[in-house]
Amino acid sequence: MKALLFFAPLLRPHVARFAGTLVLALVTLAAGTALLGVSGWFLTATALTALGVSFNLFAPSAAVRGFSFIRILSRYFEKLVGHNATLRLLSDLRRWLFGALFPRLPLANRSMRHGDLVTRLTADVDALDTVFLLAIGPFIAAIVLGGGVSAVLFTLLPAAGWIYLAAIIVAVVVVPMVLLFTTRQNGKALVEAAATLRANVLDAVIGQDDIVAFGQQDWTSRRFARATAALGSQKTRQALATAIAAGTIQVLTGVSLITIIVFGLDALTAETIEGPILAAIVFGIMGSFEATGVIVRSIGKTGEAIASAERLKDIATGPISIRDPLSPALLPGDDTVRFDAVSFAYPDGARIIDHLDLTLAPGDHVAISGMSGAGKSTLLHLLLRLADPTKGAITIGGTDIRDVCQVELHARLALLSQDSPVFLDTVRANLTLARPGATDAELFAALAKARLTETIRALPLGLDTVIGETGATLSAGQARRLCLARTLLSPATILVLDEPTAGLDRDTELEFFSDLKAALSGRTVVMATHAHLPPELPLRRLELRDGAIDELAS
């Protein structure tokens, strides 16, 4: 429950809406109970007065219609206001969560699978609507209504009142609490099983080519079947526990009705209560238990909501590895980059960079090669301050980048990596990510440097053409050039290229390299690559080996 309370501050701006939902829920339940009670009284009174020959039908029939309309309208607006409040709250939660998550990227838990992170940001957030919409409101409404019905019974049938009060307390409080206790661990296991299944599906989609190429379809199917069976088993346990709780509620309802009838018949015999009143009480008792069914169904999902809240809290409160200084310095105009005795190691691994020294003059174009795992990407991440050195310092213009605000640092640096995304949006939106408000002339100038102008002009709507997700409507080379154009559009004076030609065929790779000199002229370029570079490419060639840099002959 502490994990749920962690998100309570996000509820404050929506308290008025949820209070309105609670009032409407109470009105709905009260109107339904009153409708059943008046209907029972009306039918009984009519039967006892010779089929209504001398009975005033107008008032009770008007009451029946009135309570019916009230119930319909209040239920409609309860759903309208409640869902509106919940959707607003979940929207705020997502916005807050992304705001809390970004400073913590990359996550300290490096073993977390992408599918699990996606689950936390989608399904786990959605799971919280069970608590906000289905559990709290009906619970409070049932308590209030049960108290009101108990007060009526204590007035008319005092002996039965105590039994009803005990039954309603057990139905509204004890049964849900027992259900919550028994399903808490199962809810956690269910959420984990669902996350595993989603991760397996994502792995299969992403790795489909390799799975087919290596003939592992059967293995993938078996893994998927195991994950599905595990999730099905947890859902079965959850459904069984909920069904037992719902059955217990029905037993309590039956006990209450039998008690009312027994004590009511005694009172009727003693002429201390009239038959129509007794019928109204019986029907009213049935209506008062209406909310308990909703509570049981929602509590059955609360274990999942608690587990989801714990998972969300886990990523939202994780350590922030990179923090801005309290008194940030300003970067000078000098773009000289210096690595001074820089070392780096992950907490759970060996040292990757070891006392590395490197100086890049403004306008230098440097290509860093090395074996896989040598630390090329790590070196670039340190320059971008996606991580900090464990020893040594990285300076720009003599200023340690740890003393600079990250926003200012990243305005000076721009990244083009093998994973640079092409978004499911227009060409314009993909480009202006680097410079919002850029003019068409500026966009086409960047496209020209990336040799993509004619391709974009040939599209149906030019810059306003929507390109497919991950650039599916473009070739691999065109998608990489679009990312290059976006990088070139950035006002950054230091460009960081991490395996920019990965996944391209050799001809496309050579075309890409041939454009770099003109496209990147006047900027400092640091490129990590496995590619065999054309000998005519004017670059300083460095090799990263055993955590240190060696200069190679051009």
mmCIF file of N, CA, C and O in Angstrom, residues 460-540:
data_model
loop_
_atom_site.group_PDB
_atom_site.id
_atom_site.type_symbol
_atom_site.label_atom_id
_atom_site.label_comp_id
_atom_site.label_asym_id
_atom_site.label_seq_id
_atom_site.Cartn_x
_atom_site.Cartn_y
_atom_site.Cartn_z
ATOM 1 N N PRO A 460 5.239 12.800 -52.050
ATOM 2 C CA PRO A 460 3.950 13.432 -52.400
ATOM 3 C C PRO A 460 3.754 14.812 -51.795
ATOM 4 O O PRO A 460 3.278 15.724 -52.478
ATOM 5 N N LEU A 461 4.104 14.985 -50.532
ATOM 6 C CA LEU A 461 3.911 16.278 -49.862
ATOM 7 C C LEU A 461 5.237 16.910 -49.451
ATOM 8 O O LEU A 461 5.262 17.818 -48.613
ATOM 9 N N GLY A 462 6.312 16.437 -50.018
ATOM 10 C CA GLY A 462 7.605 17.022 -49.704
ATOM 11 C C GLY A 462 7.935 16.922 -48.229
ATOM 12 O O GLY A 462 7.880 15.833 -47.650
ATOM 13 N N LEU A 463 8.258 18.052 -47.628
ATOM 14 C CA LEU A 463 8.627 18.076 -46.215
ATOM 15 C C LEU A 463 7.484 17.632 -45.303
ATOM 16 O O LEU A 463 7.720 17.188 -44.178
ATOM 17 N N ASP A 464 6.270 17.759 -45.777
ATOM 18 C CA ASP A 464 5.105 17.417 -44.953
ATOM 19 C C ASP A 464 4.599 16.004 -45.198
ATOM 20 O O ASP A 464 3.507 15.637 -44.766
ATOM 21 N N THR A 465 5.389 15.199 -45.873
ATOM 22 C CA THR A 465 5.039 13.795 -46.077
ATOM 23 C C THR A 465 5.316 13.003 -44.801
ATOM 24 O O THR A 465 6.383 13.136 -44.195
ATOM 25 N N VAL A 466 4.350 12.200 -44.403
ATOM 26 C CA VAL A 466 4.536 11.337 -43.230
ATOM 27 C C VAL A 466 5.322 10.110 -43.658
ATOM 28 O O VAL A 466 4.942 9.420 -44.609
ATOM 29 N N ILE A 467 6.426 9.875 -42.979
ATOM 30 C CA ILE A 467 7.237 8.697 -43.284
ATOM 31 C C ILE A 467 6.952 7.618 -42.253
ATOM 32 O O ILE A 467 6.606 7.905 -41.112
ATOM 33 N N GLY A 468 7.068 6.379 -42.667
ATOM 34 C CA GLY A 468 6.679 5.267 -41.811
ATOM 35 C C GLY A 468 7.535 5.149 -40.571
ATOM 36 O O GLY A 468 8.603 5.757 -40.456
ATOM 37 N N GLU A 469 7.027 4.359 -39.642
ATOM 38 C CA GLU A 469 7.742 4.144 -38.387
ATOM 39 C C GLU A 469 9.114 3.553 -38.668
ATOM 40 O O GLU A 469 9.266 2.650 -39.482
ATOM 41 N N THR A 470 10.146 4.093 -38.000
ATOM 42 C CA THR A 470 11.562 3.752 -38.188
ATOM 43 C C THR A 470 12.001 3.982 -39.632
ATOM 44 O O THR A 470 12.976 3.402 -40.096
ATOM 45 N N GLY A 471 11.271 4.871 -40.344
ATOM 46 C CA GLY A 471 11.658 5.204 -41.700
ATOM 47 C C GLY A 471 11.362 4.106 -42.693
ATOM 48 O O GLY A 471 12.079 3.930 -43.687
ATOM 49 N N ALA A 472 10.268 3.369 -42.472
ATOM 50 C CA ALA A 472 9.958 2.202 -43.310
ATOM 51 C C ALA A 472 9.736 2.579 -44.767
ATOM 52 O O ALA A 472 9.927 1.743 -45.653
ATOM 53 N N THR A 473 9.334 3.819 -45.054
ATOM 54 C CA THR A 473 9.095 4.231 -46.438
ATOM 55 C C THR A 473 10.376 4.697 -47.120
ATOM 56 O O THR A 473 10.346 5.052 -48.296
ATOM 57 N N LEU A 474 11.492 4.717 -46.388
ATOM 58 C CA LEU A 474 12.779 5.102 -46.950
ATOM 59 C C LEU A 474 13.703 3.889 -46.946
ATOM 60 O O LEU A 474 13.522 2.954 -46.175
ATOM 61 N N SER A 475 14.692 3.926 -47.801
ATOM 62 C CA SER A 475 15.711 2.874 -47.755
ATOM 63 C C SER A 475 16.579 3.090 -46.521
ATOM 64 O O SER A 475 16.536 4.151 -45.886
ATOM 65 N N ALA A 476 17.393 2.075 -46.187
ATOM 66 C CA ALA A 476 18.250 2.199 -45.008
ATOM 67 C C ALA A 476 19.206 3.376 -45.150
ATOM 68 O O ALA A 476 19.426 4.147 -44.202
ATOM 69 N N GLY A 477 19.765 3.534 -46.355
ATOM 70 C CA GLY A 477 20.681 4.650 -46.574
ATOM 71 C C GLY A 477 19.982 5.990 -46.483
ATOM 72 O O GLY A 477 20.525 6.957 -45.924
ATOM 73 N N GLN A 478 18.775 6.088 -47.034
ATOM 74 C CA GLN A 478 18.020 7.342 -46.977
ATOM 75 C C GLN A 478 17.636 7.689 -45.547
ATOM 76 O O GLN A 478 17.690 8.857 -45.143
ATOM 77 N N ALA A 479 17.239 6.663 -44.769
ATOM 78 C CA ALA A 479 16.888 6.916 -43.370
ATOM 79 C C ALA A 479 18.096 7.431 -42.599
ATOM 80 O O ALA A 479 17.994 8.363 -41.789
ATOM 81 N N ARG A 480 19.290 6.842 -42.860
ATOM 82 C CA ARG A 480 20.491 7.301 -42.166
ATOM 83 C C ARG A 480 20.858 8.712 -42.595
ATOM 84 O O ARG A 480 21.313 9.532 -41.786
ATOM 85 N N ARG A 481 20.642 9.037 -43.873
ATOM 86 C CA ARG A 481 20.930 10.395 -44.347
ATOM 87 C C ARG A 481 19.952 11.406 -43.740
ATOM 88 O O ARG A 481 20.327 12.554 -43.476
ATOM 89 N N LEU A 482 18.710 10.988 -43.545
ATOM 90 C CA LEU A 482 17.754 11.890 -42.899
ATOM 91 C C LEU A 482 18.212 12.204 -41.472
ATOM 92 O O LEU A 482 18.129 13.356 -41.014
ATOM 93 N N CYS A 483 18.716 11.189 -40.781
ATOM 94 C CA CYS A 483 19.252 11.420 -39.426
ATOM 95 C C CYS A 483 20.480 12.313 -39.476
ATOM 96 O O CYS A 483 20.689 13.157 -38.586
ATOM 97 N N LEU A 484 21.295 12.133 -40.510
ATOM 98 C CA LEU A 484 22.463 13.006 -40.674
ATOM 99 C C LEU A 484 22.026 14.444 -40.912
ATOM 100 O O LEU A 484 22.590 15.383 -40.329
ATOM 101 N N ALA A 485 21.004 14.620 -41.752
ATOM 102 C CA ALA A 485 20.502 15.980 -42.007
ATOM 103 C C ALA A 485 19.995 16.620 -40.721
ATOM 104 O O ALA A 485 20.204 17.817 -40.483
ATOM 105 N N ARG A 486 19.331 15.840 -39.893
ATOM 106 C CA ARG A 486 18.851 16.366 -38.614
ATOM 107 C C ARG A 486 20.027 16.784 -37.730
ATOM 108 O O ARG A 486 19.991 17.841 -37.093
ATOM 109 N N THR A 487 21.078 15.977 -37.727
ATOM 110 C CA THR A 487 22.260 16.321 -36.943
ATOM 111 C C THR A 487 22.917 17.581 -37.474
ATOM 112 O O THR A 487 23.341 18.458 -36.712
ATOM 113 N N LEU A 488 22.978 17.697 -38.808
ATOM 114 C CA LEU A 488 23.591 18.885 -39.421
ATOM 115 C C LEU A 488 22.761 20.131 -39.169
ATOM 116 O O LEU A 488 23.297 21.241 -39.104
ATOM 117 N N LEU A 489 21.454 19.974 -39.025
ATOM 118 C CA LEU A 489 20.584 21.119 -38.772
ATOM 119 C C LEU A 489 20.805 21.679 -37.374
ATOM 120 O O LEU A 489 20.546 22.853 -37.111
ATOM 121 N N SER A 490 21.304 20.850 -36.494
ATOM 122 C CA SER A 490 21.569 21.300 -35.135
ATOM 123 C C SER A 490 22.643 22.388 -35.148
ATOM 124 O O SER A 490 23.594 22.335 -35.934
ATOM 125 N N PRO A 491 22.514 23.378 -34.275
ATOM 126 C CA PRO A 491 23.550 24.422 -34.201
ATOM 127 C C PRO A 491 24.818 23.957 -33.491
ATOM 128 O O PRO A 491 25.761 24.726 -33.339
ATOM 129 N N ALA A 492 24.856 22.687 -33.047
ATOM 130 C CA ALA A 492 26.015 22.175 -32.317
ATOM 131 C C ALA A 492 27.275 22.289 -33.168
ATOM 132 O O ALA A 492 27.254 22.066 -34.383
ATOM 133 N N THR A 493 28.376 22.617 -32.511
ATOM 134 C CA THR A 493 29.660 22.758 -33.204
ATOM 135 C C THR A 493 30.544 21.527 -33.043
ATOM 136 O O THR A 493 31.572 21.425 -33.687
ATOM 137 N N ILE A 494 30.133 20.591 -32.178
ATOM 138 C CA ILE A 494 30.866 19.338 -31.994
ATOM 139 C C ILE A 494 29.903 18.200 -32.287
ATOM 140 O O ILE A 494 28.866 18.059 -31.623
ATOM 141 N N LEU A 495 30.211 17.414 -33.310
ATOM 142 C CA LEU A 495 29.336 16.327 -33.722
ATOM 143 C C LEU A 495 29.938 14.988 -33.315
ATOM 144 O O LEU A 495 31.131 14.733 -33.531
ATOM 145 N N VAL A 496 29.095 14.144 -32.724
ATOM 146 C CA VAL A 496 29.511 12.832 -32.240
ATOM 147 C C VAL A 496 28.799 11.782 -33.082
ATOM 148 O O VAL A 496 27.563 11.730 -33.099
ATOM 149 N N LEU A 497 29.555 10.964 -33.798
ATOM 150 C CA LEU A 497 28.991 9.943 -34.679
ATOM 151 C C LEU A 497 29.362 8.567 -34.123
ATOM 152 O O LEU A 497 30.548 8.227 -34.048
ATOM 153 N N ASP A 498 28.363 7.790 -33.754
ATOM 154 C CA ASP A 498 28.593 6.459 -33.176
ATOM 155 C C ASP A 498 28.109 5.406 -34.159
ATOM 156 O O ASP A 498 26.905 5.188 -34.323
ATOM 157 N N GLU A 499 29.064 4.760 -34.833
ATOM 158 C CA GLU A 499 28.756 3.739 -35.840
ATOM 159 C C GLU A 499 27.698 4.248 -36.825
ATOM 160 O O GLU A 499 26.645 3.610 -37.006
ATOM 161 N N PRO A 500 27.933 5.386 -37.485
ATOM 162 C CA PRO A 500 26.880 5.987 -38.315
ATOM 163 C C PRO A 500 26.522 5.166 -39.546
ATOM 164 O O PRO A 500 25.469 5.381 -40.144
ATOM 165 N N THR A 501 27.387 4.211 -39.958
ATOM 166 C CA THR A 501 27.090 3.425 -41.154
ATOM 167 C C THR A 501 26.712 1.988 -40.827
ATOM 168 O O THR A 501 26.653 1.147 -41.728
ATOM 169 N N ALA A 502 26.464 1.686 -39.566
ATOM 170 C CA ALA A 502 26.102 0.315 -39.192
ATOM 171 C C ALA A 502 24.830 -0.097 -39.917
ATOM 172 O O ALA A 502 23.854 0.654 -39.982
ATOM 173 N N GLY A 503 24.836 -1.297 -40.475
ATOM 174 C CA GLY A 503 23.662 -1.817 -41.164
ATOM 175 C C GLY A 503 23.563 -1.425 -42.621
ATOM 176 O O GLY A 503 22.649 -1.873 -43.319
ATOM 177 N N LEU A 504 24.493 -0.600 -43.129
ATOM 178 C CA LEU A 504 24.458 -0.186 -44.528
ATOM 179 C C LEU A 504 25.357 -1.094 -45.359
ATOM 180 O O LEU A 504 26.390 -1.584 -44.878
ATOM 181 N N ASP A 505 24.977 -1.315 -46.621
ATOM 182 C CA ASP A 505 25.863 -2.079 -47.496
ATOM 183 C C ASP A 505 27.079 -1.230 -47.847
ATOM 184 O O ASP A 505 27.116 -0.025 -47.617
ATOM 185 N N ARG A 506 28.101 -1.884 -48.417
ATOM 186 C CA ARG A 506 29.384 -1.197 -48.629
ATOM 187 C C ARG A 506 29.256 0.001 -49.572
ATOM 188 O O ARG A 506 29.833 1.063 -49.314
ATOM 189 N N ASP A 507 28.463 -0.137 -50.644
ATOM 190 C CA ASP A 507 28.326 0.978 -51.577
ATOM 191 C C ASP A 507 27.670 2.173 -50.898
ATOM 192 O O ASP A 507 28.110 3.319 -51.053
ATOM 193 N N THR A 508 26.596 1.907 -50.135
ATOM 194 C CA THR A 508 25.910 2.997 -49.429
ATOM 195 C C THR A 508 26.823 3.595 -48.373
ATOM 196 O O THR A 508 26.834 4.808 -48.155
ATOM 197 N N GLU A 509 27.612 2.734 -47.728
ATOM 198 C CA GLU A 509 28.550 3.197 -46.700
ATOM 199 C C GLU A 509 29.588 4.139 -47.314
ATOM 200 O O GLU A 509 29.889 5.206 -46.757
ATOM 201 N N LEU A 510 30.134 3.778 -48.467
ATOM 202 C CA LEU A 510 31.136 4.626 -49.119
ATOM 203 C C LEU A 510 30.537 5.951 -49.555
ATOM 204 O O LEU A 510 31.181 7.006 -49.460
ATOM 205 N N GLU A 511 29.276 5.912 -50.050
ATOM 206 C CA GLU A 511 28.609 7.161 -50.414
ATOM 207 C C GLU A 511 28.445 8.059 -49.194
ATOM 208 O O GLU A 511 28.626 9.274 -49.262
ATOM 209 N N PHE A 512 28.091 7.449 -48.088
ATOM 210 C CA PHE A 512 27.901 8.212 -46.851
ATOM 211 C C PHE A 512 29.212 8.880 -46.439
ATOM 212 O O PHE A 512 29.250 10.074 -46.127
ATOM 213 N N PHE A 513 30.303 8.116 -46.454
ATOM 214 C CA PHE A 513 31.590 8.674 -46.053
ATOM 215 C C PHE A 513 32.046 9.772 -47.012
ATOM 216 O O PHE A 513 32.671 10.751 -46.595
ATOM 217 N N SER A 514 31.743 9.606 -48.306
ATOM 218 C CA SER A 514 32.202 10.595 -49.282
ATOM 219 C C SER A 514 31.556 11.957 -49.061
ATOM 220 O O SER A 514 32.100 12.985 -49.474
ATOM 221 N N ASP A 515 30.388 11.956 -48.396
ATOM 222 C CA ASP A 515 29.688 13.221 -48.153
ATOM 223 C C ASP A 515 30.125 13.899 -46.859
ATOM 224 O O ASP A 515 29.787 15.063 -46.628
ATOM 225 N N LEU A 516 30.835 13.176 -46.013
ATOM 226 C CA LEU A 516 31.114 13.699 -44.681
ATOM 227 C C LEU A 516 31.985 14.948 -44.709
ATOM 228 O O LEU A 516 31.744 15.899 -43.965
ATOM 229 N N LYS A 517 33.024 14.966 -45.567
ATOM 230 C CA LYS A 517 33.969 16.080 -45.547
ATOM 231 C C LYS A 517 33.265 17.407 -45.778
ATOM 232 O O LYS A 517 33.423 18.363 -45.011
ATOM 233 N N ALA A 518 32.452 17.463 -46.845
ATOM 234 C CA ALA A 518 31.754 18.716 -47.147
ATOM 235 C C ALA A 518 30.652 18.997 -46.145
ATOM 236 O O ALA A 518 30.454 20.135 -45.713
ATOM 237 N N ALA A 519 29.922 17.946 -45.739
ATOM 238 C CA ALA A 519 28.778 18.159 -44.852
ATOM 239 C C ALA A 519 29.205 18.628 -43.472
ATOM 240 O O ALA A 519 28.510 19.431 -42.836
ATOM 241 N N LEU A 520 30.348 18.152 -43.008
ATOM 242 C CA LEU A 520 30.761 18.436 -41.637
ATOM 243 C C LEU A 520 31.871 19.476 -41.557
ATOM 244 O O LEU A 520 32.478 19.661 -40.508
ATOM 245 N N SER A 521 32.102 20.146 -42.643
ATOM 246 C CA SER A 521 33.162 21.156 -42.677
ATOM 247 C C SER A 521 32.912 22.241 -41.635
ATOM 248 O O SER A 521 31.790 22.721 -41.467
ATOM 249 N N GLY A 522 33.965 22.618 -40.924
ATOM 250 C CA GLY A 522 33.866 23.696 -39.945
ATOM 251 C C GLY A 522 33.440 23.235 -38.567
ATOM 252 O O GLY A 522 33.370 24.045 -37.637
ATOM 253 N N ARG A 523 33.140 21.962 -38.392
ATOM 254 C CA ARG A 523 32.739 21.448 -37.085
ATOM 255 C C ARG A 523 33.732 20.386 -36.619
ATOM 256 O O ARG A 523 34.354 19.699 -37.423
ATOM 257 N N THR A 524 33.824 20.250 -35.316
ATOM 258 C CA THR A 524 34.624 19.176 -34.745
ATOM 259 C C THR A 524 33.826 17.879 -34.833
ATOM 260 O O THR A 524 32.642 17.850 -34.488
ATOM 261 N N VAL A 525 34.470 16.815 -35.302
ATOM 262 C CA VAL A 525 33.776 15.543 -35.490
ATOM 263 C C VAL A 525 34.547 14.447 -34.759
ATOM 264 O O VAL A 525 35.763 14.279 -34.947
ATOM 265 N N VAL A 526 33.815 13.696 -33.920
ATOM 266 C CA VAL A 526 34.375 12.522 -33.249
ATOM 267 C C VAL A 526 33.528 11.328 -33.666
ATOM 268 O O VAL A 526 32.338 11.272 -33.347
ATOM 269 N N MET A 527 34.129 10.388 -34.398
ATOM 270 C CA MET A 527 33.370 9.257 -34.938
ATOM 271 C C MET A 527 33.971 7.948 -34.460
ATOM 272 O O MET A 527 35.180 7.727 -34.581
ATOM 273 N N ALA A 528 33.106 7.092 -33.905
ATOM 274 C CA ALA A 528 33.501 5.722 -33.576
ATOM 275 C C ALA A 528 32.942 4.811 -34.645
ATOM 276 O O ALA A 528 31.747 4.885 -34.975
ATOM 277 N N THR A 529 33.785 3.945 -35.228
ATOM 278 C CA THR A 529 33.301 3.116 -36.317
ATOM 279 C C THR A 529 34.099 1.821 -36.425
ATOM 280 O O THR A 529 35.290 1.760 -36.086
ATOM 281 N N HIS A 530 33.398 0.778 -36.894
ATOM 282 C CA HIS A 530 34.056 -0.477 -37.250
ATOM 283 C C HIS A 530 34.403 -0.501 -38.734
ATOM 284 O O HIS A 530 35.122 -1.384 -39.201
ATOM 285 N N ALA A 531 33.842 0.418 -39.488
ATOM 286 C CA ALA A 531 33.937 0.368 -40.937
ATOM 287 C C ALA A 531 35.373 0.567 -41.416
ATOM 288 O O ALA A 531 36.186 1.243 -40.765
ATOM 289 N N HIS A 532 35.644 -0.015 -42.580
ATOM 290 C CA HIS A 532 36.942 0.215 -43.236
ATOM 291 C C HIS A 532 36.852 1.555 -43.957
ATOM 292 O O HIS A 532 36.119 1.711 -44.922
ATOM 293 N N LEU A 533 37.608 2.528 -43.477
ATOM 294 C CA LEU A 533 37.503 3.885 -43.990
ATOM 295 C C LEU A 533 38.273 4.036 -45.297
ATOM 296 O O LEU A 533 39.394 3.500 -45.431
ATOM 297 N N PRO A 534 37.695 4.764 -46.267
ATOM 298 C CA PRO A 534 38.435 5.030 -47.505
ATOM 299 C C PRO A 534 39.729 5.773 -47.198
ATOM 300 O O PRO A 534 39.737 6.697 -46.371
ATOM 301 N N PRO A 535 40.839 5.392 -47.818
ATOM 302 C CA PRO A 535 42.124 6.024 -47.493
ATOM 303 C C PRO A 535 42.151 7.517 -47.794
ATOM 304 O O PRO A 535 42.899 8.263 -47.162
ATOM 305 N N GLU A 536 41.324 7.960 -48.756
ATOM 306 C CA GLU A 536 41.348 9.379 -49.119
ATOM 307 C C GLU A 536 40.550 10.253 -48.159
ATOM 308 O O GLU A 536 40.575 11.483 -48.260
ATOM 309 N N LEU A 537 39.846 9.643 -47.224
ATOM 310 C CA LEU A 537 39.027 10.416 -46.289
ATOM 311 C C LEU A 537 39.946 11.167 -45.322
ATOM 312 O O LEU A 537 40.762 10.555 -44.625
ATOM 313 N N PRO A 538 39.847 12.504 -45.266
ATOM 314 C CA PRO A 538 40.764 13.298 -44.429
ATOM 315 C C PRO A 538 40.364 13.250 -42.954
ATOM 316 O O PRO A 538 39.637 14.102 -42.454
ATOM 317 N N LEU A 539 40.835 12.243 -42.238
ATOM 318 C CA LEU A 539 40.505 12.056 -40.829
ATOM 319 C C LEU A 539 41.768 11.709 -40.036
ATOM 320 O O LEU A 539 42.683 11.051 -40.558
ATOM 321 N N ARG A 540 41.791 12.143 -38.802
ATOM 322 C CA ARG A 540 42.766 11.585 -37.857
ATOM 323 C C ARG A 540 42.260 10.204 -37.465
ATOM 324 O O ARG A 540 41.113 10.053 -37.053
#
